[in-house]
Short mmCIF file of C-alpha atoms in Angstrom, two decimals:
data_model
loop_
_atom_site.label_atom_id
_atom_site.label_comp_id
_atom_site.label_asym_id
_atom_site.label_seq_id
_atom_site.Cartn_x
_atom_site.Cartn_y
_atom_site.Cartn_z
CA MET P 1401 -13.50 7.37 18.29
CA ALA P 1402 -10.27 9.42 17.04
CA LYS P 1403 -11.28 12.17 18.57
CA LEU P 1404 -11.62 10.77 21.81
CA ILE P 1405 -8.20 9.15 21.97
CA THR P 1406 -5.73 11.79 22.47
CA ASP P 1407 -2.76 10.19 23.96
CA ARG P 1408 -1.50 8.50 20.90
CA PRO P 1409 -2.27 8.53 16.98
CA VAL P 1410 -4.76 6.76 15.64
CA TYR P 1411 -4.99 5.71 11.91
CA ALA P 1412 -7.84 4.28 9.85
CA PHE P 1413 -7.55 1.49 6.92
CA ARG P 1414 -10.13 1.44 4.19
CA ALA P 1415 -10.77 -1.00 1.60
CA ARG P 1416 -9.20 -0.58 -1.75
CA GLY P 1417 -11.07 0.37 -4.77
CA PHE P 1418 -12.90 3.60 -3.76
CA HIS P 1419 -10.81 5.39 -6.63
CA ARG P 1420 -11.38 4.34 -10.01
CA HIS P 1421 -7.61 3.51 -10.25
CA GLU P 1422 -7.32 1.24 -7.33
CA SER P 1423 -7.90 -2.64 -7.48
CA TYR P 1424 -9.79 -4.48 -5.19
CA PHE P 1425 -8.25 -6.76 -2.95
CA THR P 1426 -8.27 -10.37 -3.92
CA SER P 1427 -7.61 -12.13 -0.94
CA ILE P 1428 -7.23 -11.82 2.89
CA GLU P 1429 -3.63 -12.36 2.89
CA GLU P 1430 -3.14 -9.45 0.40
CA CYS P 1431 -5.18 -7.12 2.54
CA VAL P 1432 -3.41 -8.11 5.51
CA ARG P 1433 0.21 -7.81 3.93
CA THR P 1434 -0.86 -4.35 2.86
CA TYR P 1435 -2.14 -3.23 6.18
CA HIS P 1436 0.87 -4.89 8.20
CA SER P 1437 3.01 -2.94 5.85
CA ALA P 1438 1.63 0.27 5.87
CA MET P 1439 1.69 -0.26 10.12
CA LYS P 1440 5.04 -0.92 10.36
CA LYS P 1441 5.85 2.34 8.16
CA LEU P 1442 4.16 4.42 10.55
CA GLN P 1443 5.28 2.44 13.98
CA PRO P 1444 7.73 -0.03 13.28
CA HIS P 1445 7.55 -1.75 16.94
CA GLY P 1446 4.73 -2.63 19.05
CA PRO P 1447 2.93 -2.61 21.39
CA TYR P 1448 -0.10 -2.43 18.94
CA ALA P 1449 -3.69 -1.61 19.57
CA ILE P 1450 -5.99 -2.67 16.93
CA LEU P 1451 -9.77 -2.36 16.49
CA GLY P 1452 -11.83 -3.80 13.41
CA TYR P 1453 -15.51 -2.65 12.62
CA SER P 1454 -17.70 -4.84 11.02
CA TYR P 1455 -16.18 -6.66 8.27
CA GLY P 1456 -12.60 -5.12 9.42
CA THR P 1457 -12.98 -7.19 12.66
CA MET P 1458 -11.63 -10.38 10.65
CA ILE P 1459 -8.93 -8.34 9.03
CA ALA P 1460 -7.91 -6.99 12.33
CA PHE P 1461 -7.84 -10.47 13.78
CA GLU P 1462 -5.38 -11.54 10.98
CA LEU P 1463 -3.35 -8.41 11.16
CA ALA P 1464 -2.71 -8.80 14.80
CA LYS P 1465 -1.80 -12.90 14.09
CA SER P 1466 0.61 -11.52 11.50
CA LEU P 1467 2.53 -8.93 13.98
CA GLU P 1468 2.67 -11.64 16.60
CA LYS P 1469 4.06 -14.11 14.43
CA GLU P 1470 7.03 -11.86 13.81
CA GLY P 1471 7.39 -11.40 17.58
CA ASP P 1472 5.68 -7.79 17.81
CA GLN P 1473 3.11 -7.43 20.96
CA VAL P 1474 -0.36 -6.79 20.13
CA GLN P 1475 -1.68 -5.18 23.23
CA TYR P 1476 -5.18 -4.62 22.59
CA LEU P 1477 -7.42 -6.28 19.88
CA ALA P 1478 -11.16 -5.28 19.54
CA GLY P 1479 -13.84 -5.94 17.03
CA LEU P 1480 -17.18 -3.99 16.55
CA ASN P 1481 -20.38 -5.26 15.31
CA ARG P 1482 -19.41 -8.64 13.88
CA PRO P 1483 -22.36 -10.82 14.77
CA PRO P 1484 -21.08 -14.11 15.64
CA TYR P 1485 -22.78 -16.57 13.15
CA VAL P 1486 -22.53 -14.57 9.98
CA SER P 1487 -21.57 -17.15 7.42
CA PRO P 1488 -25.21 -17.95 6.40
CA ILE P 1489 -25.95 -14.12 6.05
CA LEU P 1490 -22.68 -13.53 3.86
CA GLN P 1491 -23.60 -16.30 1.64
CA LYS P 1492 -26.92 -14.64 0.61
CA VAL P 1493 -26.11 -10.81 0.38
CA THR P 1494 -26.50 -9.49 -3.24
CA TRP P 1495 -25.29 -6.06 -4.76
CA THR P 1496 -28.57 -4.59 -4.49
CA ASP P 1497 -28.70 -5.58 -0.53
CA CYS P 1498 -25.53 -3.74 -0.13
CA LEU P 1499 -26.59 -0.93 -2.01
CA VAL P 1500 -29.56 -0.49 0.26
CA ASN P 1501 -27.93 -1.33 3.21
CA ILE P 1502 -25.11 1.07 2.60
CA SER P 1503 -27.44 4.05 1.59
CA TYR P 1504 -29.33 3.50 4.86
CA PHE P 1505 -26.04 3.09 7.05
CA LEU P 1506 -24.82 6.67 5.55
CA GLY P 1507 -28.38 8.35 6.22
CA LEU P 1508 -29.41 8.74 2.31
CA ILE P 1509 -32.56 6.87 2.91
CA SER P 1510 -34.77 6.29 5.95
CA ARG P 1511 -35.85 3.59 7.66
CA ASP P 1512 -39.26 3.33 5.90
CA SER P 1513 -37.35 3.70 2.59
CA TYR P 1514 -35.01 0.91 3.53
CA ARG P 1515 -37.84 -1.63 4.18
CA SER P 1516 -39.64 -0.75 0.94
CA LEU P 1517 -36.55 -0.87 -0.93
CA VAL P 1518 -35.18 -4.23 0.09
CA THR P 1519 -38.23 -5.57 -1.56
CA GLN P 1520 -38.96 -3.61 -4.43
CA LEU P 1521 -35.32 -3.51 -5.83
CA SER P 1522 -34.98 -7.36 -5.19
CA GLY P 1523 -34.00 -9.21 -8.35
CA LEU P 1524 -33.36 -5.77 -10.42
CA PRO P 1525 -30.37 -5.12 -12.48
CA ARG P 1526 -27.75 -3.02 -10.77
CA HIS P 1527 -28.17 -0.05 -13.01
CA GLU P 1528 -31.96 0.08 -12.18
CA ALA P 1529 -31.53 -0.67 -8.52
CA LEU P 1530 -29.00 2.36 -8.23
CA ILE P 1531 -31.28 4.80 -10.10
CA SER P 1532 -34.21 3.73 -7.80
CA VAL P 1533 -32.12 4.47 -4.82
CA ILE P 1534 -30.58 7.78 -6.07
CA GLU P 1535 -34.46 8.69 -7.08
CA ASN P 1536 -34.99 8.34 -2.78
CA VAL P 1537 -31.80 10.30 -1.67
CA ASP P 1538 -31.79 13.96 -0.79
CA PRO P 1539 -29.09 15.28 -3.35
CA ASP P 1540 -27.99 17.88 -1.34
CA LEU P 1541 -26.85 14.82 1.36
CA LEU P 1542 -25.03 13.39 -1.43
CA VAL P 1543 -23.18 16.37 -2.20
CA VAL P 1544 -22.49 16.81 1.80
CA LEU P 1545 -21.09 13.08 1.50
CA GLY P 1546 -19.06 14.11 -1.74
CA LEU P 1547 -21.00 11.27 -3.36
CA ASP P 1548 -22.62 11.16 -6.80
CA LYS P 1549 -24.40 8.40 -8.56
CA GLY P 1550 -20.90 7.14 -9.70
CA GLY P 1551 -19.44 7.46 -6.22
CA LEU P 1552 -22.09 5.60 -4.49
CA GLU P 1553 -21.77 2.67 -7.12
CA GLN P 1554 -18.23 2.63 -6.57
CA TRP P 1555 -18.50 2.26 -2.78
CA ILE P 1556 -21.12 -0.59 -3.49
CA ASN P 1557 -18.82 -2.37 -5.48
CA VAL P 1558 -15.83 -2.10 -3.04
CA ALA P 1559 -18.18 -3.52 -0.18
CA PHE P 1560 -19.61 -6.12 -2.53
CA SER P 1561 -15.89 -7.36 -3.52
CA LEU P 1562 -15.14 -7.69 -0.15
CA GLN P 1563 -17.54 -10.60 0.56
CA ASP P 1564 -16.13 -12.19 -2.63
CA ILE P 1565 -12.57 -12.20 -1.34
CA GLU P 1566 -10.51 -15.38 -1.33
CA HIS P 1567 -10.90 -17.18 1.65
CA VAL P 1568 -13.34 -15.10 3.55
CA GLN P 1569 -16.03 -18.15 3.90
CA VAL P 1570 -13.29 -20.16 5.02
CA PHE P 1571 -12.35 -17.82 7.81
CA VAL P 1572 -16.04 -17.42 8.70
CA LYS P 1573 -16.58 -20.89 8.86
CA LYS P 1574 -13.56 -21.66 11.14
CA LEU P 1575 -14.58 -18.47 13.44
CA ASN P 1576 -17.79 -20.10 13.94
CA GLU P 1577 -16.77 -23.23 14.51
CA ALA P 1578 -14.27 -21.71 17.33
CA MET P 1579 -16.90 -20.01 18.97
CA ALA P 1580 -19.51 -22.62 18.76
CA SER P 1581 -16.77 -25.10 20.54
CA GLN P 1582 -16.40 -22.51 23.40
CA GLY P 1583 -20.17 -22.09 23.76
CA LEU P 1584 -20.39 -18.59 22.35
#
């Protein structure tokens, strides 16, 4: 997407924790404060255009609220790939579910492998599930992505930590209630 937008700079945020020395975010507020501060350093004044993808949709929404609260203009706010009623889904996601889904999302495993691994790995300890996925992955693709077993495990740890972040369930509940009240 950044390659298609040529009339202004495009920046992306990522969750903390991909590098081993980084701690995970412990709350949505901490995440929003961190991103808010970074945005203001790069662009001190609006108007801002903010897009969130998947989990980032919730963060983008909260970030827009914090900017507007300070008097900044958020001219555009959008979310991609965030289904409306996700609370029951988020409450059931396991570490192994994250592993299999992200491995599929990255193209590390095929659709057929995805379908079989979801069932096969259910209930296995993390290290066994990770080894099973790694055994099904093209090692050359791992190299292209700059990943190894430890890097993939770290990526899964970051993704899994985000669902446990303080207030996620409260936000999702409020979002679902608001959407239901509007007939969405």
